[in-house]
Amino acid sequence: MPQATSVPPSPGQAAQGVAEPPVLVVPPMPDHLPLPPVYTPMITDAPGLNWVGPGDAWTRAWAQPPSAVPAAQPAAPQAAGPFAPASPPPVAQPADQPMAQPADQPPAAPAGSAGAPFPPLPPLLSPQTAVAVIPLAARAKKTESDLVLVRRTLAAVEPVADRAVAHFYAVLFVGSPELRSLFPASMDLQRDRLFRALLAAARVADDPVALAELLEPLARGHRKYGVRNEHYAPVGAALIAALARFGGAGWDRHAEAAWGRVYGAISQLMIAATERDAVVSPPWWQAEVVEVAPLTAEIAQVTVRTDHPYLYRAGQYAALEVPLWPRVWRPYSLANAPRADGLLTFQVKAVPAGWVSNALVRRTRPGDLLRLGPPAGRMVLRPGSTGPLLMVGGGTGIAPILALVQELADRPQGQRPPVEVFYGARRGSDLYALGTLTELAQRHSWLSVRTTVLEDPGPGLRGALPDVVAGQGPWEDHQAYLSGPPAMVRRGVRALYAVGIAEDRILHDLGEEAQG
């Protein structure tokens, strides 16, 4: 509160002997009371980061000379929005050097630099331009349905998928060497992801709902790599080349035309999803590390704040990239429900040979910058559901369970269903979140927490987490959430299905992306 001050009588009043009371002068009140601290972006400049992506030196060095290729078609008009691509330049850029910059212009400012929070990208091409350049025998007379021909090719390719993948990337990088910069230096962990994703999409091409569920998150995720619409053409050509090489005796001009039509439909769906997402979301978020708190000798909690609001749901995960390993993205579950201050927490275990996890746990410090991809995952609470919930978390897989429990705790009284949490680890000392869960269970009668350890004596039960959970039922009427190491999740799915939980009531994100 402002303090009142007294003003003594004037000299004239004192000379006349007039006793005047002191005048109280109250300082004027401020126009508004001070507000509590709120989230504001802190990242305005990061010139030292060696990010690799559109417009970088690697890409420019590999770019084809402009005279070697025809000019691209004019770009289609783009929807307006806070993250929509910039207006097209007067001169169209050649289609096969999508990331090259003119020699008389300086390199693009790094993401996060002042006045340019995201690197400017050339305009997106229209779906027609992106898919029409694939040379296909489209005029061949079709004697069987496209999907019959596509599935016949898939059956022939599956047994030799590794060789087909290698051929696919060889054709792609020889024909379009500038695309190599979109991939990490080591292709060991993700070299087959793009190829297998294309095959998976072709497998469900006759199911519009399943196709959209597969392609839309894939398209959003590809934006963080710098993928642009014109990249679909060389990818399609490499796919056709790999299928022609390993498609067996059934590969002919009819199969080629069928795959061309299916791939054209897939690429148009992904382009449309990308353009919708570009209007409302950046391709990635930059995040400043606020705190790195050790939880065990191998696990740390990393708290970050993003340069733009990060809209996600409890139970989802985000792909992270560290400056030490450009273009290497690893998914980590968010360990907190959305907060008013915008802070995000990740609980990361440094796994052997884990490039990103070891960088986060061993080398990351407050003030460092990370990149986040868009939120993903289906382990979220279903709207309006009031049935009992079973939540199973192994190791750092307890992170999304913590976020889900926090979201339920924030609900009004009467809207919290009964929740059974099973938390497992190899040793009792690895149950780093037990204190938090115990405190929540003491405050909320709807929450029950049980633990199990595998190796040494510890609190709670003994045994493998999936077996312990299956033996503590019945669970037939529960919605189940599973999170943890892939082997544990696979075993848990089988165990819960065996004790009567319907397959569509078991939620997990196994196979979405590999961690490390």
GROMACS .gro file of N, CA and C in nm, residues 341-429:
model
  267
  341ASP      N    1   0.188  -2.169  -1.614
  341ASP     CA    2   0.313  -2.100  -1.646
  341ASP      C    3   0.378  -2.152  -1.773
  342GLY      N    4   0.320  -2.253  -1.838
  342GLY     CA    5   0.372  -2.303  -1.964
  342GLY      C    6   0.494  -2.393  -1.953
  343LEU      N    7   0.541  -2.425  -1.833
  343LEU     CA    8   0.658  -2.510  -1.818
  343LEU      C    9   0.625  -2.655  -1.853
  344LEU      N   10   0.722  -2.724  -1.912
  344LEU     CA   11   0.709  -2.864  -1.949
  344LEU      C   12   0.819  -2.942  -1.878
  345THR      N   13   0.785  -3.063  -1.830
  345THR     CA   14   0.885  -3.147  -1.765
  345THR      C   15   0.894  -3.280  -1.836
  346PHE      N   16   1.017  -3.329  -1.848
  346PHE     CA   17   1.046  -3.460  -1.906
  346PHE      C   18   1.133  -3.538  -1.807
  347GLN      N   19   1.104  -3.665  -1.791
  347GLN     CA   20   1.185  -3.752  -1.705
  347GLN      C   21   1.261  -3.847  -1.795
  348VAL      N   22   1.391  -3.830  -1.802
  348VAL     CA   23   1.475  -3.895  -1.903
  348VAL      C   24   1.574  -3.987  -1.835
  349LYS      N   25   1.584  -4.110  -1.887
  349LYS     CA   26   1.685  -4.204  -1.840
  349LYS      C   27   1.796  -4.214  -1.943
  350ALA      N   28   1.919  -4.202  -1.898
  350ALA     CA   29   2.034  -4.214  -1.987
  350ALA      C   30   2.056  -4.362  -2.019
  351VAL      N   31   2.012  -4.406  -2.136
  351VAL     CA   32   2.023  -4.545  -2.175
  351VAL      C   33   2.156  -4.568  -2.244
  352PRO      N   34   2.210  -4.691  -2.238
  352PRO     CA   35   2.337  -4.718  -2.306
  352PRO      C   36   2.329  -4.684  -2.454
  353ALA      N   37   2.430  -4.613  -2.502
  353ALA     CA   38   2.439  -4.571  -2.642
  353ALA      C   39   2.324  -4.480  -2.684
  354GLY      N   40   2.253  -4.423  -2.587
  354GLY     CA   41   2.145  -4.330  -2.621
  354GLY      C   42   2.201  -4.190  -2.647
  355TRP      N   43   2.200  -4.150  -2.772
  355TRP     CA   44   2.260  -4.022  -2.808
  355TRP      C   45   2.191  -3.906  -2.737
  356VAL      N   46   2.060  -3.898  -2.754
  356VAL     CA   47   1.986  -3.783  -2.701
  356VAL      C   48   1.969  -3.796  -2.549
  357SER      N   49   1.939  -3.915  -2.500
  357SER     CA   50   1.914  -3.930  -2.356
  357SER      C   51   2.039  -3.898  -2.275
  358ASN      N   52   2.156  -3.942  -2.318
  358ASN     CA   53   2.278  -3.911  -2.245
  358ASN      C   54   2.311  -3.762  -2.252
  359ALA      N   55   2.284  -3.700  -2.368
  359ALA     CA   56   2.306  -3.555  -2.378
  359ALA      C   57   2.215  -3.480  -2.281
  360LEU      N   58   2.090  -3.524  -2.269
  360LEU     CA   59   1.996  -3.456  -2.180
  360LEU      C   60   2.033  -3.474  -2.033
  361VAL      N   61   2.071  -3.596  -1.995
  361VAL     CA   62   2.096  -3.625  -1.854
  361VAL      C   63   2.235  -3.578  -1.812
  362ARG      N   64   2.337  -3.598  -1.897
  362ARG     CA   65   2.476  -3.573  -1.857
  362ARG      C   66   2.527  -3.435  -1.894
  363ARG      N   67   2.477  -3.376  -2.001
  363ARG     CA   68   2.543  -3.257  -2.055
  363ARG      C   69   2.454  -3.133  -2.062
  364THR      N   70   2.326  -3.147  -2.039
  364THR     CA   71   2.235  -3.033  -2.051
  364THR      C   72   2.236  -2.952  -1.922
  365ARG      N   73   2.235  -2.821  -1.937
  365ARG     CA   74   2.237  -2.729  -1.823
  365ARG      C   75   2.130  -2.621  -1.843
  366PRO      N   76   2.087  -2.557  -1.733
  366PRO     CA   77   1.993  -2.445  -1.747
  366PRO      C   78   2.048  -2.339  -1.843
  367GLY      N   79   1.961  -2.291  -1.929
  367GLY     CA   80   2.000  -2.194  -2.031
  367GLY      C   81   2.025  -2.256  -2.166
  368ASP      N   82   2.047  -2.387  -2.172
  368ASP     CA   83   2.063  -2.454  -2.302
  368ASP      C   84   1.931  -2.453  -2.378
  369LEU      N   85   1.942  -2.467  -2.509
  369LEU     CA   86   1.824  -2.468  -2.593
  369LEU      C   87   1.803  -2.607  -2.654
  370LEU      N   88   1.678  -2.647  -2.661
  370LEU     CA   89   1.637  -2.771  -2.726
  370LEU      C   90   1.534  -2.738  -2.831
  371ARG      N   91   1.506  -2.836  -2.916
  371ARG     CA   92   1.393  -2.825  -3.008
  371ARG      C   93   1.290  -2.930  -2.973
  372LEU      N   94   1.162  -2.893  -2.984
  372LEU     CA   95   1.052  -2.984  -2.960
  372LEU      C   96   0.971  -2.999  -3.087
  373GLY      N   97   0.936  -3.122  -3.121
  373GLY     CA   98   0.840  -3.146  -3.227
  373GLY      C   99   0.698  -3.133  -3.174
  374PRO      N  100   0.598  -3.149  -3.259
  374PRO     CA  101   0.459  -3.134  -3.215
  374PRO      C  102   0.420  -3.246  -3.119
  375PRO      N  103   0.325  -3.219  -3.028
  375PRO     CA  104   0.280  -3.325  -2.938
  375PRO      C  105   0.212  -3.437  -3.015
  376ALA      N  106   0.227  -3.558  -2.965
  376ALA     CA  107   0.169  -3.675  -3.031
  376ALA      C  108   0.136  -3.779  -2.926
  377GLY      N  109   0.063  -3.881  -2.968
  377GLY     CA  110   0.028  -3.990  -2.879
  377GLY      C  111  -0.121  -3.996  -2.849
  378ARG      N  112  -0.169  -4.116  -2.825
  378ARG     CA  113  -0.313  -4.135  -2.801
  378ARG      C  114  -0.345  -4.175  -2.658
  379MET      N  115  -0.246  -4.171  -2.568
  379MET     CA  116  -0.270  -4.207  -2.428
  379MET      C  117  -0.329  -4.089  -2.352
  380VAL      N  118  -0.448  -4.046  -2.392
  380VAL     CA  119  -0.513  -3.932  -2.330
  380VAL      C  120  -0.647  -3.976  -2.273
  381LEU      N  121  -0.696  -3.898  -2.178
  381LEU     CA  122  -0.826  -3.930  -2.117
  381LEU      C  123  -0.937  -3.906  -2.217
  382ARG      N  124  -1.027  -3.999  -2.225
  382ARG     CA  125  -1.139  -3.986  -2.317
  382ARG      C  126  -1.244  -3.891  -2.261
  383PRO      N  127  -1.291  -3.796  -2.341
  383PRO     CA  128  -1.389  -3.699  -2.291
  383PRO      C  129  -1.516  -3.769  -2.243
  384GLY      N  130  -1.563  -3.728  -2.127
  384GLY     CA  131  -1.687  -3.780  -2.075
  384GLY      C  132  -1.680  -3.918  -2.013
  385SER      N  133  -1.564  -3.982  -2.017
  385SER     CA  134  -1.553  -4.115  -1.961
  385SER      C  135  -1.549  -4.109  -1.809
  386THR      N  136  -1.631  -4.191  -1.745
  386THR     CA  137  -1.637  -4.194  -1.598
  386THR      C  138  -1.608  -4.332  -1.543
  387GLY      N  139  -1.576  -4.429  -1.628
  387GLY     CA  140  -1.546  -4.563  -1.583
  387GLY      C  141  -1.412  -4.572  -1.514
  388PRO      N  142  -1.387  -4.682  -1.442
  388PRO     CA  143  -1.260  -4.697  -1.370
  388PRO      C  144  -1.142  -4.707  -1.465
  389LEU      N  145  -1.026  -4.660  -1.418
  389LEU     CA  146  -0.906  -4.655  -1.499
  389LEU      C  147  -0.796  -4.739  -1.436
  390LEU      N  148  -0.721  -4.809  -1.521
  390LEU     CA  149  -0.603  -4.884  -1.480
  390LEU      C  150  -0.483  -4.823  -1.550
  391MET      N  151  -0.386  -4.774  -1.473
  391MET     CA  152  -0.269  -4.709  -1.529
  391MET      C  153  -0.145  -4.783  -1.486
  392VAL      N  154  -0.065  -4.827  -1.584
  392VAL     CA  155   0.052  -4.910  -1.559
  392VAL      C  156   0.174  -4.840  -1.616
  393GLY      N  157   0.272  -4.809  -1.529
  393GLY     CA  158   0.394  -4.741  -1.573
  393GLY      C  159   0.517  -4.812  -1.524
  394GLY      N  160   0.609  -4.843  -1.615
  394GLY     CA  161   0.734  -4.907  -1.580
  394GLY      C  162   0.852  -4.815  -1.603
  395GLY      N  163   0.938  -4.797  -1.503
  395GLY     CA  164   1.053  -4.707  -1.518
  395GLY      C  165   1.009  -4.564  -1.542
  396THR      N  166   1.072  -4.498  -1.641
  396THR     CA  167   1.031  -4.362  -1.674
  396THR      C  168   0.898  -4.359  -1.747
  397GLY      N  169   0.840  -4.476  -1.774
  397GLY     CA  170   0.705  -4.480  -1.828
  397GLY      C  171   0.601  -4.431  -1.730
  398ILE      N  172   0.644  -4.403  -1.607
  398ILE     CA  173   0.550  -4.345  -1.510
  398ILE      C  174   0.523  -4.198  -1.540
  399ALA      N  175   0.605  -4.136  -1.624
  399ALA     CA  176   0.592  -3.992  -1.652
  399ALA      C  177   0.453  -3.956  -1.706
  400PRO      N  178   0.404  -4.021  -1.815
  400PRO     CA  179   0.271  -3.984  -1.863
  400PRO      C  180   0.160  -4.021  -1.764
  401ILE      N  181   0.184  -4.123  -1.681
  401ILE     CA  182   0.085  -4.159  -1.578
  401ILE      C  183   0.074  -4.045  -1.477
  402LEU      N  184   0.187  -3.987  -1.437
  402LEU     CA  185   0.183  -3.872  -1.347
  402LEU      C  186   0.103  -3.757  -1.408
  403ALA      N  187   0.123  -3.732  -1.537
  403ALA     CA  188   0.050  -3.623  -1.602
  403ALA      C  189  -0.100  -3.651  -1.603
  404LEU      N  190  -0.138  -3.776  -1.632
  404LEU     CA  191  -0.280  -3.812  -1.635
  404LEU      C  192  -0.342  -3.797  -1.496
  405VAL      N  193  -0.272  -3.841  -1.392
  405VAL     CA  194  -0.324  -3.829  -1.256
  405VAL      C  195  -0.339  -3.682  -1.218
  406GLN      N  196  -0.241  -3.598  -1.259
  406GLN     CA  197  -0.253  -3.455  -1.230
  406GLN      C  198  -0.375  -3.395  -1.297
  407GLU      N  199  -0.401  -3.435  -1.422
  407GLU     CA  200  -0.520  -3.382  -1.490
  407GLU      C  201  -0.647  -3.423  -1.418
  408LEU      N  202  -0.655  -3.548  -1.372
  408LEU     CA  203  -0.772  -3.593  -1.299
  408LEU      C  204  -0.786  -3.518  -1.166
  409ALA      N  205  -0.673  -3.492  -1.099
  409ALA     CA  206  -0.679  -3.421  -0.971
  409ALA      C  207  -0.730  -3.279  -0.989
  410ASP      N  208  -0.711  -3.220  -1.107
  410ASP     CA  209  -0.758  -3.083  -1.132
  410ASP      C  210  -0.905  -3.077  -1.169
  411ARG      N  211  -0.967  -3.193  -1.191
  411ARG     CA  212  -1.109  -3.193  -1.226
  411ARG      C  213  -1.194  -3.159  -1.105
  412PRO      N  214  -1.317  -3.108  -1.129
  412PRO     CA  215  -1.408  -3.081  -1.017
  412PRO      C  216  -1.444  -3.210  -0.944
  413GLN      N  217  -1.479  -3.194  -0.817
  413GLN     CA  218  -1.523  -3.309  -0.738
  413GLN      C  219  -1.641  -3.377  -0.806
  414GLY      N  220  -1.640  -3.508  -0.808
  414GLY     CA  221  -1.746  -3.584  -0.871
  414GLY      C  222  -1.719  -3.622  -1.013
  415GLN      N  223  -1.610  -3.569  -1.074
  415GLN     CA  224  -1.575  -3.603  -1.212
  415GLN      C  225  -1.445  -3.683  -1.219
  416ARG      N  226  -1.408  -3.745  -1.107
  416ARG     CA  227  -1.284  -3.823  -1.102
  416ARG      C  228  -1.319  -3.970  -1.084
  417PRO      N  229  -1.294  -4.051  -1.186
  417PRO     CA  230  -1.323  -4.193  -1.174
  417PRO      C  231  -1.222  -4.262  -1.084
  418PRO      N  232  -1.252  -4.382  -1.035
  418PRO     CA  233  -1.153  -4.458  -0.958
  418PRO      C  234  -1.032  -4.491  -1.047
  419VAL      N  235  -0.912  -4.475  -0.991
  419VAL     CA  236  -0.788  -4.496  -1.066
  419VAL      C  237  -0.698  -4.592  -0.988
  420GLU      N  238  -0.656  -4.697  -1.054
  420GLU     CA  239  -0.558  -4.791  -0.998
  420GLU      C  240  -0.426  -4.772  -1.073
  421VAL      N  241  -0.322  -4.731  -1.001
  421VAL     CA  242  -0.190  -4.711  -1.060
  421VAL      C  243  -0.097  -4.823  -1.014
  422PHE      N  244  -0.032  -4.888  -1.110
  422PHE     CA  245   0.072  -4.986  -1.081
  422PHE      C  246   0.204  -4.930  -1.135
  423TYR      N  247   0.302  -4.923  -1.045
  423TYR     CA  248   0.430  -4.861  -1.078
  423TYR      C  249   0.539  -4.965  -1.054
  424GLY      N  250   0.614  -4.997  -1.158
  424GLY     CA  251   0.715  -5.101  -1.146
  424GLY      C  252   0.853  -5.055  -1.189
  425ALA      N  253   0.954  -5.121  -1.134
  425ALA     CA  254   1.093  -5.094  -1.171
  425ALA      C  255   1.176  -5.219  -1.140
  426ARG      N  256   1.299  -5.216  -1.186
  426ARG     CA  257   1.385  -5.331  -1.161
  426ARG      C  258   1.426  -5.338  -1.014
  427ARG      N  259   1.459  -5.222  -0.956
  427ARG     CA  260   1.500  -5.215  -0.816
  427ARG      C  261   1.416  -5.112  -0.742
  428GLY      N  262   1.408  -5.129  -0.611
  428GLY     CA  263   1.332  -5.034  -0.532
  428GLY      C  264   1.386  -4.893  -0.540
  429SER      N  265   1.517  -4.880  -0.555
  429SER     CA  266   1.578  -4.747  -0.564
  429SER      C  267   1.541  -4.675  -0.693
   0.00000   0.00000   0.00000
